Short mmCIF file of C-alpha atoms in Angstrom, two decimals:
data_model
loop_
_atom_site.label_atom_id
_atom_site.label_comp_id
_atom_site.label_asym_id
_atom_site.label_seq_id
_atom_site.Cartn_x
_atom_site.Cartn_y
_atom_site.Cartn_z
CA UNK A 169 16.83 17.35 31.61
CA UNK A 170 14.71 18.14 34.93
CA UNK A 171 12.32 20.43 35.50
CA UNK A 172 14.78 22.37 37.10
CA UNK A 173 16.68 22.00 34.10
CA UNK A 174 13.47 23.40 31.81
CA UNK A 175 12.61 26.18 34.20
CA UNK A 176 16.39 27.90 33.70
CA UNK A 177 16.51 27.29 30.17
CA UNK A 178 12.89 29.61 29.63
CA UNK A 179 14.94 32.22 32.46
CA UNK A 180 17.96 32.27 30.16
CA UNK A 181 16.29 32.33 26.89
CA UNK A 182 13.83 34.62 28.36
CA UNK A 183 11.27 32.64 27.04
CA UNK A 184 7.62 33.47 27.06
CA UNK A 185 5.43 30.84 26.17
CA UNK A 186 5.63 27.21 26.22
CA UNK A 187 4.25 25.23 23.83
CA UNK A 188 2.59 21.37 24.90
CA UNK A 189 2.59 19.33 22.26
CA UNK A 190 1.10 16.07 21.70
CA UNK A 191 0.43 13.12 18.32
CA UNK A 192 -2.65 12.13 17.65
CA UNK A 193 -3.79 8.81 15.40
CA UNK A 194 -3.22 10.85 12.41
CA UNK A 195 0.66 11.56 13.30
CA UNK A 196 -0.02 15.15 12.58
CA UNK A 197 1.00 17.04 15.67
CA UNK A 198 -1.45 19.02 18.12
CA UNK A 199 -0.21 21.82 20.74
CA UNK A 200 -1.10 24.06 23.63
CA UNK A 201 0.60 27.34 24.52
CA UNK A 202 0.78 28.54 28.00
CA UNK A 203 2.48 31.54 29.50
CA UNK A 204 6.02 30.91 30.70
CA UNK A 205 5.13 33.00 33.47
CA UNK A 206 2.74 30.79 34.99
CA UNK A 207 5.03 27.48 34.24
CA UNK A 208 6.49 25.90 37.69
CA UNK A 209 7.35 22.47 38.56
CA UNK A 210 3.96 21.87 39.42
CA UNK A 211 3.07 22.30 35.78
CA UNK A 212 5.33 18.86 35.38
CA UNK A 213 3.87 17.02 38.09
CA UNK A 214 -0.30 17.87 37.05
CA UNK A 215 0.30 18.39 33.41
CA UNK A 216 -1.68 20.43 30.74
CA UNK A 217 -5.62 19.96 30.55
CA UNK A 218 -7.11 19.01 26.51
CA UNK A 219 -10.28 18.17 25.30
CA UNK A 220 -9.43 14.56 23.93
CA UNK A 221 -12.98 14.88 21.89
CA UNK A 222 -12.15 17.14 19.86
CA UNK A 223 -8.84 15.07 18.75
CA UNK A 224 -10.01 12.55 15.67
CA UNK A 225 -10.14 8.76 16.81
CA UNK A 226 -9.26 9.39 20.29
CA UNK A 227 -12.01 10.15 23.61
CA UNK A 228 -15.95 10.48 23.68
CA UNK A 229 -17.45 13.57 24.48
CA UNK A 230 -18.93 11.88 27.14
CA UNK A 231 -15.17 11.27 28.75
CA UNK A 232 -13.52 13.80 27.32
CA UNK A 233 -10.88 15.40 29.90
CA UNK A 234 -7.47 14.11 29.45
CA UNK A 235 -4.03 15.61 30.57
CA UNK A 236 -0.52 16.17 28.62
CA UNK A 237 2.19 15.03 30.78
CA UNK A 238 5.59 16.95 29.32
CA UNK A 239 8.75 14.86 28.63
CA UNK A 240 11.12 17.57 29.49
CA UNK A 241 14.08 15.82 27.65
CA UNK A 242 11.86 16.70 24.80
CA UNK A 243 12.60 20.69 25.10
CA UNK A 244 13.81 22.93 22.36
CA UNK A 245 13.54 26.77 21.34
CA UNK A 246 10.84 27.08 18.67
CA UNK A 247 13.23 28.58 15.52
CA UNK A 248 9.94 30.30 14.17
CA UNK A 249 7.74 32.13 16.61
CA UNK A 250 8.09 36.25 16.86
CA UNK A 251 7.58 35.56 20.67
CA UNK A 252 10.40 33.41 22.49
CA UNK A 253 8.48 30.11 22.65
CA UNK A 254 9.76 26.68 24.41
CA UNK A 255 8.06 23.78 22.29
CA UNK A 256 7.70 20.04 25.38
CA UNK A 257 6.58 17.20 23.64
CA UNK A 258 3.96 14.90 25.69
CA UNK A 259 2.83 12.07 26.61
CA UNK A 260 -1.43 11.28 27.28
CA UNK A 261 -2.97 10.57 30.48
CA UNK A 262 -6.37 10.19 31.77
CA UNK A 263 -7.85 12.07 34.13
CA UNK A 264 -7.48 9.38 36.30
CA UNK A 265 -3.95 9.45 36.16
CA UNK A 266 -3.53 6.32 33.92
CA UNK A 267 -1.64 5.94 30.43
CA UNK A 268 -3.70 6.74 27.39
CA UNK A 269 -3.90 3.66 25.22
CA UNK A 270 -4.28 5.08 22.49
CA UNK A 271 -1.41 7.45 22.28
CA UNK A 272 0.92 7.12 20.12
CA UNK A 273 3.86 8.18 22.24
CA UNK A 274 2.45 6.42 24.59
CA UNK A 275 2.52 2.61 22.41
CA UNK A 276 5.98 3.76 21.54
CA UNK A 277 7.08 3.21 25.30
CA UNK A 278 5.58 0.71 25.93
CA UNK A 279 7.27 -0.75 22.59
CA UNK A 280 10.51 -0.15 24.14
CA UNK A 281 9.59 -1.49 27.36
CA UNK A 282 8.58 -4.66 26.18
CA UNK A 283 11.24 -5.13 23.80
CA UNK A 284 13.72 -4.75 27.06
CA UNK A 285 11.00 -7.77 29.14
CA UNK A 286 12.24 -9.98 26.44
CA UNK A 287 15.31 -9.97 27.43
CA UNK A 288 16.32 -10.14 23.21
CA UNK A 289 18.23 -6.51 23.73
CA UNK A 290 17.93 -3.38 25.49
CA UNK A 291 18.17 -0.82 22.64
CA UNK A 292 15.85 -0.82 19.24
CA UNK A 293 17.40 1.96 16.97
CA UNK A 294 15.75 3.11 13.83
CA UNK A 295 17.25 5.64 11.20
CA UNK A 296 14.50 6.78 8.79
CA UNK A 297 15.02 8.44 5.36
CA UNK A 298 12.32 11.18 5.00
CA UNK A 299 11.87 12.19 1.49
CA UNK A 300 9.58 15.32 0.40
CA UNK A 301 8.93 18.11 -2.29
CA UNK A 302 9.22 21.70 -2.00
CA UNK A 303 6.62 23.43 -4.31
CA UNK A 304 6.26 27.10 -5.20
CA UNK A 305 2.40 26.65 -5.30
CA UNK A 306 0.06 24.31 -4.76
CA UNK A 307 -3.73 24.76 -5.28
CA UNK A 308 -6.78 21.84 -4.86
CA UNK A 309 -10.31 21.46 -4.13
CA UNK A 310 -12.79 18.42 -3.88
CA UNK A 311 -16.23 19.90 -4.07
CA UNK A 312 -19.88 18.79 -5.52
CA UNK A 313 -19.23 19.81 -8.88
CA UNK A 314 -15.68 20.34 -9.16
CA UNK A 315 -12.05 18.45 -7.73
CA UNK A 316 -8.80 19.08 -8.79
CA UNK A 317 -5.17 19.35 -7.72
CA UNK A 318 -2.29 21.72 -9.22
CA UNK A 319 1.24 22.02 -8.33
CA UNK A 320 4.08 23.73 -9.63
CA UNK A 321 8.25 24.41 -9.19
CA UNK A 322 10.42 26.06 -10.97
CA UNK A 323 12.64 23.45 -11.97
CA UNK A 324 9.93 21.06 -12.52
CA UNK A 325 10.57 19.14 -16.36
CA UNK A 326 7.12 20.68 -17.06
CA UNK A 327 8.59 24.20 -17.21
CA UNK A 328 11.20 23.97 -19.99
CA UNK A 329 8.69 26.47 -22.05
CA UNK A 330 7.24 28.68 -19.75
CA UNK A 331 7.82 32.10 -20.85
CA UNK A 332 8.91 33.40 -17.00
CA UNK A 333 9.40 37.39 -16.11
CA UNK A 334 12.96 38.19 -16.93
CA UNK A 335 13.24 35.02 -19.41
CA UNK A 336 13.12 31.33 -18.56
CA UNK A 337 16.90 30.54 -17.47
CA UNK A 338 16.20 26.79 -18.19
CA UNK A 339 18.36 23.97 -16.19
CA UNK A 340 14.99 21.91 -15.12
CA UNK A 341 15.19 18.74 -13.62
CA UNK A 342 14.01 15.93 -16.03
CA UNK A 343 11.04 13.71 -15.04
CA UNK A 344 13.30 11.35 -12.82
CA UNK A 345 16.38 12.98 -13.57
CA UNK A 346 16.63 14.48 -10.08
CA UNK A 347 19.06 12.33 -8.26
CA UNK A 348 22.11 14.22 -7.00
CA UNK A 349 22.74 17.57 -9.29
CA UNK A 350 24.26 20.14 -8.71
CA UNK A 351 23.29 24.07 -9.12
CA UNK A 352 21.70 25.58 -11.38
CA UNK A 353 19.62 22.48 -11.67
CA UNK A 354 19.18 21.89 -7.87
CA UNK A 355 17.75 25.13 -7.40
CA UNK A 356 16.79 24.06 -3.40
CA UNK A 357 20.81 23.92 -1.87
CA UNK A 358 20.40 27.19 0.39
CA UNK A 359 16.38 26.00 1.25
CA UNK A 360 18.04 22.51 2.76
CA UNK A 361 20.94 23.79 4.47
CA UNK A 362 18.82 25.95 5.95
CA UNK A 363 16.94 23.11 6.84
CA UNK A 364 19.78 21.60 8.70
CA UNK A 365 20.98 24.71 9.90
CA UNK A 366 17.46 24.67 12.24
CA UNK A 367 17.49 20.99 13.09
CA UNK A 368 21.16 21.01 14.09
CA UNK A 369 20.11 23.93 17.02
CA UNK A 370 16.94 21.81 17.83
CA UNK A 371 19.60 18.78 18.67
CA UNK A 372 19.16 16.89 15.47
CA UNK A 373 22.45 15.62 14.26
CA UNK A 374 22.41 15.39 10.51
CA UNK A 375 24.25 13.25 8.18
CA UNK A 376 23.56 14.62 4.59
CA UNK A 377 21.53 16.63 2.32
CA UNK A 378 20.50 16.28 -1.33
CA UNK A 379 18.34 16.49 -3.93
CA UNK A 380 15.96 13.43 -4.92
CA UNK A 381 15.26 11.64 -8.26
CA UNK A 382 11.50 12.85 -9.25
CA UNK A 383 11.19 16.74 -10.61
CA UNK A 384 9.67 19.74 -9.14
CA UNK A 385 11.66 19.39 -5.59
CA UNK A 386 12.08 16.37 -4.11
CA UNK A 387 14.38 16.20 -1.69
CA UNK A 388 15.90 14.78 1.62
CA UNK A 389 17.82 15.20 4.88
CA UNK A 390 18.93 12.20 6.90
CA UNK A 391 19.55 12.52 10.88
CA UNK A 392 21.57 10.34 12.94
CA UNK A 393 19.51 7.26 14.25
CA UNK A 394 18.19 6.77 17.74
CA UNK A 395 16.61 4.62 19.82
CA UNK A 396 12.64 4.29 18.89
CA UNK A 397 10.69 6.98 21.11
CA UNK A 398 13.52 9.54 20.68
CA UNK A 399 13.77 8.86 17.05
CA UNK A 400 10.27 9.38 16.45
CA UNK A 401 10.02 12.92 18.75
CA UNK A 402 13.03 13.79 16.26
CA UNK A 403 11.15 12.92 13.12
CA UNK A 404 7.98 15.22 14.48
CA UNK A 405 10.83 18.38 15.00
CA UNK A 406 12.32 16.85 11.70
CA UNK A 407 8.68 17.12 9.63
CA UNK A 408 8.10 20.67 11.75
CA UNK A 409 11.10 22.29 10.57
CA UNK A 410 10.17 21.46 7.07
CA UNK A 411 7.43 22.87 6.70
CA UNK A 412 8.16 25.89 8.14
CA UNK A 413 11.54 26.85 6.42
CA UNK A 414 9.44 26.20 2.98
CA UNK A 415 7.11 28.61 4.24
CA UNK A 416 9.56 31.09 5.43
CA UNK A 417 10.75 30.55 2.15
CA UNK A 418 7.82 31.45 0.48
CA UNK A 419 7.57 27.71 -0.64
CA UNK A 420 5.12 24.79 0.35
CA UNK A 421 6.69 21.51 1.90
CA UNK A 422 4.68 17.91 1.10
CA UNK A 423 5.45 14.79 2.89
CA UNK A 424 2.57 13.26 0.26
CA UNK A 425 4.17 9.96 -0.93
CA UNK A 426 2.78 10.84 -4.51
CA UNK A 427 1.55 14.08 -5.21
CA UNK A 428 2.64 13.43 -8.80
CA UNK A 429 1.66 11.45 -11.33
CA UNK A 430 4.83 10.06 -13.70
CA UNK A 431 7.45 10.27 -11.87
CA UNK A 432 8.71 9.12 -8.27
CA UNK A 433 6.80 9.77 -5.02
CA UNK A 434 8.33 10.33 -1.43
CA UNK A 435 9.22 7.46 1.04
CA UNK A 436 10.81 6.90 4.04
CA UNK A 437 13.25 3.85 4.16
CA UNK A 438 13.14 2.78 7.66
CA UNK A 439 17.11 1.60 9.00
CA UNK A 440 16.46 -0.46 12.09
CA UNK A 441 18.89 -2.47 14.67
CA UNK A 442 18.97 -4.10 18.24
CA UNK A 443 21.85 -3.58 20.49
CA UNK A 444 22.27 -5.71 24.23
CA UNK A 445 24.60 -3.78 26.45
CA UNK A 446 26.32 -1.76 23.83
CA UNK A 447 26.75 -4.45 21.36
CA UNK A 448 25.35 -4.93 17.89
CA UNK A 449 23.05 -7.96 17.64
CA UNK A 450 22.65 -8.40 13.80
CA UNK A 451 26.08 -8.29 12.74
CA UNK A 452 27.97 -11.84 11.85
CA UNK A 453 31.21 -11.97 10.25
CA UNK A 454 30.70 -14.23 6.91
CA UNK A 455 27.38 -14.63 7.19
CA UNK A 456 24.94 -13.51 4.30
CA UNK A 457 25.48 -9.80 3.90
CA UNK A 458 27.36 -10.27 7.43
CA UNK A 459 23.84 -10.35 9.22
CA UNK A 460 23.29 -12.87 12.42
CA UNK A 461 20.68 -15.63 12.54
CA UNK A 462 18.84 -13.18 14.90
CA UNK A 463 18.54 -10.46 12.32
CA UNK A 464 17.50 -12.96 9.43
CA UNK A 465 14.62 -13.84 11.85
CA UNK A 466 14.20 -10.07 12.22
CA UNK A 467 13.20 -9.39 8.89
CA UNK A 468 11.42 -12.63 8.45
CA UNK A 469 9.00 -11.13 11.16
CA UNK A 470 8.65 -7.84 9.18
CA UNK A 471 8.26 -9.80 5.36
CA UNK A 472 6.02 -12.42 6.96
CA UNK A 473 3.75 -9.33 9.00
CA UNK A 474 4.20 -6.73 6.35
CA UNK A 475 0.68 -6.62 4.75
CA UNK A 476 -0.64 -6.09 8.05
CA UNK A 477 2.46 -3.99 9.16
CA UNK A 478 1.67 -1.49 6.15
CA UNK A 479 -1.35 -1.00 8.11
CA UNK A 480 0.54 1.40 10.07
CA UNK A 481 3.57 1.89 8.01
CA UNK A 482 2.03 3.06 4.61
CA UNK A 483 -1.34 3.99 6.39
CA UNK A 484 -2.87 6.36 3.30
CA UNK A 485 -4.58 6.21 0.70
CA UNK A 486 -2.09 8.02 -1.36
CA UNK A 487 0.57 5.20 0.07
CA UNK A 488 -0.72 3.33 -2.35
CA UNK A 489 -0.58 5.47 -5.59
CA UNK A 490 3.51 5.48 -4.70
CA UNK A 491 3.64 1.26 -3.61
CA UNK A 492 3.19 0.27 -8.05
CA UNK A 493 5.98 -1.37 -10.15
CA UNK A 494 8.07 0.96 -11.92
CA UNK A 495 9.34 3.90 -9.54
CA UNK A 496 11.62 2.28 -7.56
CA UNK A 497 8.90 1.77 -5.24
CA UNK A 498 9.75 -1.51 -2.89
CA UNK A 499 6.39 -3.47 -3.98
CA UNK A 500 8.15 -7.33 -3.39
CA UNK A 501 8.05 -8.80 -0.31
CA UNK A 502 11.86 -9.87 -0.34
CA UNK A 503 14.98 -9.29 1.14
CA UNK A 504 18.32 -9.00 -0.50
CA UNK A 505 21.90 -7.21 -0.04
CA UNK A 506 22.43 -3.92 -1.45
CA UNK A 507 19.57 -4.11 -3.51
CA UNK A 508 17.28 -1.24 -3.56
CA UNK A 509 14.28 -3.29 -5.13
CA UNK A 510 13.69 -5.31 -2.12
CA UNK A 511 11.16 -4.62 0.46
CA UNK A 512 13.77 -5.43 3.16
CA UNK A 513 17.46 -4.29 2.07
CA UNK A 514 20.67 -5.03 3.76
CA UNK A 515 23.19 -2.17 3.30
CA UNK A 516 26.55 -3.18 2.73
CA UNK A 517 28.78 -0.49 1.89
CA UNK A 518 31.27 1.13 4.61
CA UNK A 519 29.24 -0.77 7.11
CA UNK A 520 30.87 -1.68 10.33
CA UNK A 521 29.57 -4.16 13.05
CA UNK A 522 27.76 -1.41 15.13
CA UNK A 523 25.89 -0.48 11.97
CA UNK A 524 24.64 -3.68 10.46
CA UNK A 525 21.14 -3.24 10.02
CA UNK A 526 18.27 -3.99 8.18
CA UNK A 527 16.51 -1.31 5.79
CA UNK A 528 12.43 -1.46 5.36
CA UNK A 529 11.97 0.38 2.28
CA UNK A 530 8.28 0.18 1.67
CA UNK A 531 7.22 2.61 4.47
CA UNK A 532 5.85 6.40 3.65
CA UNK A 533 5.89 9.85 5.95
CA UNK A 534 2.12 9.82 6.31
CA UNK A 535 2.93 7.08 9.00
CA UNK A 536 2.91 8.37 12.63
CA UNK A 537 6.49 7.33 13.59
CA UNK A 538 5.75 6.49 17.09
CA UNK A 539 3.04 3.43 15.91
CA UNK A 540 5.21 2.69 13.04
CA UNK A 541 7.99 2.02 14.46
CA UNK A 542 6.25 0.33 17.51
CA UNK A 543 4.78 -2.24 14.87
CA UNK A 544 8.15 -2.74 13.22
CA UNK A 545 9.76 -3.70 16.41
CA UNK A 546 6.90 -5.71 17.22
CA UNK A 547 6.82 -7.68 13.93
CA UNK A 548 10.85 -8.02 14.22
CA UNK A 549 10.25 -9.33 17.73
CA UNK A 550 7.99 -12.04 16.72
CA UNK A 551 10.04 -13.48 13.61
CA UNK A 552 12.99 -13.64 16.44
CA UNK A 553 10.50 -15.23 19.14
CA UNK A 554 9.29 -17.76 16.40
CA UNK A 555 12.19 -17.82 14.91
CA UNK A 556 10.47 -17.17 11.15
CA UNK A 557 13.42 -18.00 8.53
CA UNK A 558 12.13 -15.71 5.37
CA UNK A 559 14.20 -17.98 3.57
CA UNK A 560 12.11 -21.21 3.65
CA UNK A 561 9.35 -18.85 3.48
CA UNK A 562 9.92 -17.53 -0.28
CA UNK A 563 11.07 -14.47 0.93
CA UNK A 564 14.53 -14.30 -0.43
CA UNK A 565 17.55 -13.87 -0.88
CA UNK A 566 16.86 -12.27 -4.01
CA UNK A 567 19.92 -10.63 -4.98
CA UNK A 568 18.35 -9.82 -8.79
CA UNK A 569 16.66 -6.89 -9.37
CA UNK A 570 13.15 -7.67 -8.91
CA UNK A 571 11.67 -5.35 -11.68
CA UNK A 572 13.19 -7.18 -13.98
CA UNK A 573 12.43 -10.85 -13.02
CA UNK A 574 10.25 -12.87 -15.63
CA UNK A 575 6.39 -13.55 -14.72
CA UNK A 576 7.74 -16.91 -14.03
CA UNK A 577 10.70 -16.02 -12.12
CA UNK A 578 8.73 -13.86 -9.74
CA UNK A 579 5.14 -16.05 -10.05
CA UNK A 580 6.11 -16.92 -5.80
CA UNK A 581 7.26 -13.35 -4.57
CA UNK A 582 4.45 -11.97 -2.76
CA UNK A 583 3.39 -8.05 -3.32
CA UNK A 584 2.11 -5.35 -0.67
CA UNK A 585 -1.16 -4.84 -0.43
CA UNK A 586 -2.68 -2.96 -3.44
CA UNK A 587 -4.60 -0.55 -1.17
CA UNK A 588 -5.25 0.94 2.15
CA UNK A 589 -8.72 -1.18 2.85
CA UNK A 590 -6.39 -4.10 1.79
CA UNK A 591 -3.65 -3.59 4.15
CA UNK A 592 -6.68 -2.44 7.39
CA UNK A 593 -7.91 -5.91 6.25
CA UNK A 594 -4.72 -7.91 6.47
CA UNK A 595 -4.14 -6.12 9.99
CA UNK A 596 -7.88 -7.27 11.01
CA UNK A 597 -6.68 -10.85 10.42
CA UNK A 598 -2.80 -10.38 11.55
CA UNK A 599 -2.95 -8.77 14.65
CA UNK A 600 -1.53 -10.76 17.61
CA UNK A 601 2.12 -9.92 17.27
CA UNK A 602 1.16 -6.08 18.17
CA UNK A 603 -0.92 -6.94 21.25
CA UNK A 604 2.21 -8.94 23.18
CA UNK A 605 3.34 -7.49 26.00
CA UNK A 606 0.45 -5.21 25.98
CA UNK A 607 1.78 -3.03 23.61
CA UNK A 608 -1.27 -2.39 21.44
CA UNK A 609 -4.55 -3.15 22.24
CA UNK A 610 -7.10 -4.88 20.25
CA UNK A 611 -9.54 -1.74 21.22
CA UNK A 612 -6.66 0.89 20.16
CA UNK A 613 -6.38 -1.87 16.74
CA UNK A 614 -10.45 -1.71 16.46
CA UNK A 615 -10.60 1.81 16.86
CA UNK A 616 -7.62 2.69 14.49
CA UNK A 617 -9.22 0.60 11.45
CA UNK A 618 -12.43 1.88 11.88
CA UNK A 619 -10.52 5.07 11.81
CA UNK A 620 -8.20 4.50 8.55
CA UNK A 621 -11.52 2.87 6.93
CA UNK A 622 -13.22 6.16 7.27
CA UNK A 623 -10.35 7.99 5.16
CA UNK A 624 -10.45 5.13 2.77
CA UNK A 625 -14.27 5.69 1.96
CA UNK A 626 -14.20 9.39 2.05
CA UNK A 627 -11.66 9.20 -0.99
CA UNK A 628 -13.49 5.88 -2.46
CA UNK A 629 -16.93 7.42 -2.88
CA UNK A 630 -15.37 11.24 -4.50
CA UNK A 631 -15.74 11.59 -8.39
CA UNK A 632 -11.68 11.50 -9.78
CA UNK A 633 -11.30 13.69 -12.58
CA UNK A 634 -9.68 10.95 -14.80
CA UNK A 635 -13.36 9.39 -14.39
CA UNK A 636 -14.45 11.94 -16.82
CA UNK A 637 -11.53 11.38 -19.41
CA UNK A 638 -12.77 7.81 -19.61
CA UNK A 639 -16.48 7.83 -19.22
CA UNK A 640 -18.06 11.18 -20.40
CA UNK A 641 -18.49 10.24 -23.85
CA UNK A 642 -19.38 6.79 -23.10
#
């Protein structure tokens, strides 16, 4: 799509404001709304003028002027705005013209870029699996003297007595009892389809719907895979369109890996492949799980890199509440076939040559997609380049279930990192594989721990009301 292309579609959907958008360190995005009136193909040439100070982790005050530069490819009509808006997402510039390096679009590209400098492929897709929970209310506050959070759903398990108005019509979901029912207990069919509905006129082909195995309304909504920079702009729409058809709803979306304690949390299974002029790279007739040399190298990058990789992948502090033994969380640093207690799983049903691929299961949907997936490609690039066999590593196959391995039997299998500071400390000694080709920086890497360390002390140094359970008597 041209500019041309962007200017006709705000004439024929009469739009009337246009709405810049950029993604920040946090992966939360930021926008800018200007008057279609006053949009021309200048507007694509100069960009859109932002204060990058006043944008966490990324420009001084002292250099603060910085440009969005719109990706017109990016265009859709905003589903939710009274006025007709057009919604560009962009990429960061200086005002010197020159590529922001620490934008996360930005690393993305430059991902891409190197991956094709290689000469390894031409095409990185990734596929990820979203999960999140609807709430009917949600209420929480960290003060001096008080902190406290409070959900609650109506089908949530701790609901089967609540006297409602009108009676209490029962059909709850049981604490992990949520995978897959139908209505009356999925009580969130119309809210998802709706979902779908939205992202399918937004250009988001979707594969499936359904409810999710915790209680109180977790669900998810795959889309069609893409390659990484488009995959992560859908993922942004994807996460947008959430949270706004819960609200329209009257409901309250949470990407929060674990905002309950007890029962599952949310991830966000990563699928990932690399195509070279059209044709699939990790697929090998007879091989283990039918997967190439070149893919077994793949994930030995990711397994060997991950406790730096969750840097970026699991990059909260919450992650970490959600990465512990016991709710299906994908805690062991192995690979396997099929086998959803892996780290790194190899699907194997209905799949065809074009869609071998490897599935990272450990990553969460507090990660900004467009660093995420950068790193992933990075760490796959370098078990390829080095040619890191996971299986003389310890690393797998384990085609058991890992959960139920003896101490013994599972003495060598290495974990995730236990918490954020852990992971921002195995990046600050793991970093090299990111900075090839350029593609992060070891200022942008600097900057981004000092960053994440920040949001690990703000929630380290906070009284938790468990504290109180234990120690008040004491």
């Amino acid at each position: 799509m041209s500019a041309q292309d962007v200017l006709q579609l705000i004439k024929e959907k009469n739009i009337e404001w246009v709405d810049f958008r950029f993604v920040g360190l946090s992966g939360k995005a930021q926008h800018i709304s200007l008057p279609a009136v006053e949009i021309d193909e200048e507007t694509f040439v100069n960009g859109v003028a932002f204060d990058g100070s006043s944008i966490p982790g990324f420009r001084g005050i002292e250099n603060s002027d910085m440009v969005m530069m719109p990706v017109t490819e990016t265009a859709y009509v905003d589903p939710f705005t009274a006025h007709p808006t057009l919604i560009i997402m962009c990429d960061i510039f200086t005002a010197e013209g020159e590529r922001y390096d620490r934008d996360p679009r930005g690393i993305a590209n430059k991902a891409e870029e190197y991956l094709l400098s290689t000469g390894i492929g031409n095409a990185a897709y990734f596929g990820p699996e979203s999960e999140f929970f609807i709430f009917d209310d949600v209420r929480y506050e960290s003060g001096m003297n008080k902190s406290y959070f409070e959900v609650d759903s109506e089908e949530a398990a701790w609901n089967t007595g609540r006297k409602e108005e009108g009676g209490n019509l029962g059909f709850k979901v049981p604490v992990k009892g949520g995978y897959v029912p139908v209505q009356p207990v999925d009580t969130q069919q119309d809210i998802r389809s709706e979902m779908c509905r939205l992202m399918m006129e937004a250009g988001i082909r979707i594969d499936r719907h359904h409810h999710e195995v915790a209680t109180a309304g977790q669900g998810e909504i795959n889309f069609r895979f893409d390659t990484l920079v488009k995959t992560a702009d859908n993922l942004m729409k994807y996460k947008y369109i959430v949270h706004n058809t819960a609200r329209q709803y009257g409901k309250v979306a949470t990407f929060m890996p674990k905002p309950l304690f007890g029962d599952n949390g949310s991830g966000m299974h990563v699928h990932t492949s690399i195509f070279k002029d059209g044709n699939p790279l990790f697929y090998e007739k007879g091989a283990y799980a039918n997967m190439s040399e070149l893919a077994i190298f793949f994930i030995g990058g990711i397994l060997h890199h991950a406790p730096a990789l969750i840097a970026f992948t699991n990059p909260s502090t919450n992650s970490f509440k959600r990465l512990v033994p016991g709710y299906e969380a994908p805690v062991n640093l192995v690979f396997s076939k099929g086998n959803r207690s892996a780290a790194v799983r190899i699907p194997i049903a209905a799949v065809t040559p074009k869609g071998a691929r490897i599935e990272f299961r450990t990553p969460d949907s507090t990660a900004n997609p467009y660093l995420a997936f950068a790193a992933m490609l990075m760490a796959g690039l370098d078990g390829i380049q080095n040619k890191i066999d996971p299986r003389k590593l310890g690393y797998g196959p384990v085609d058991k279930n890992v959960y139920e391995l003896t101490d013994e039997e599972k003495k060598d299998i290495r974990s995730v990192p236990g918490s954020l500071d852990e992971a921002l400390d195995a990046l600050q000694a793991d970093y090299e594989f990111l900075t090839a080709g350029n593609v992060f920086t070891k200022e942008f890497i600097e900057n981004y721990i000092e960053y994440k360390r920040a949001e690990a002390k703000a929630v380290s140094i906070r009284i938790h009301p468990h504290e109180y359970a234990l120690y008040f008597d004491c």
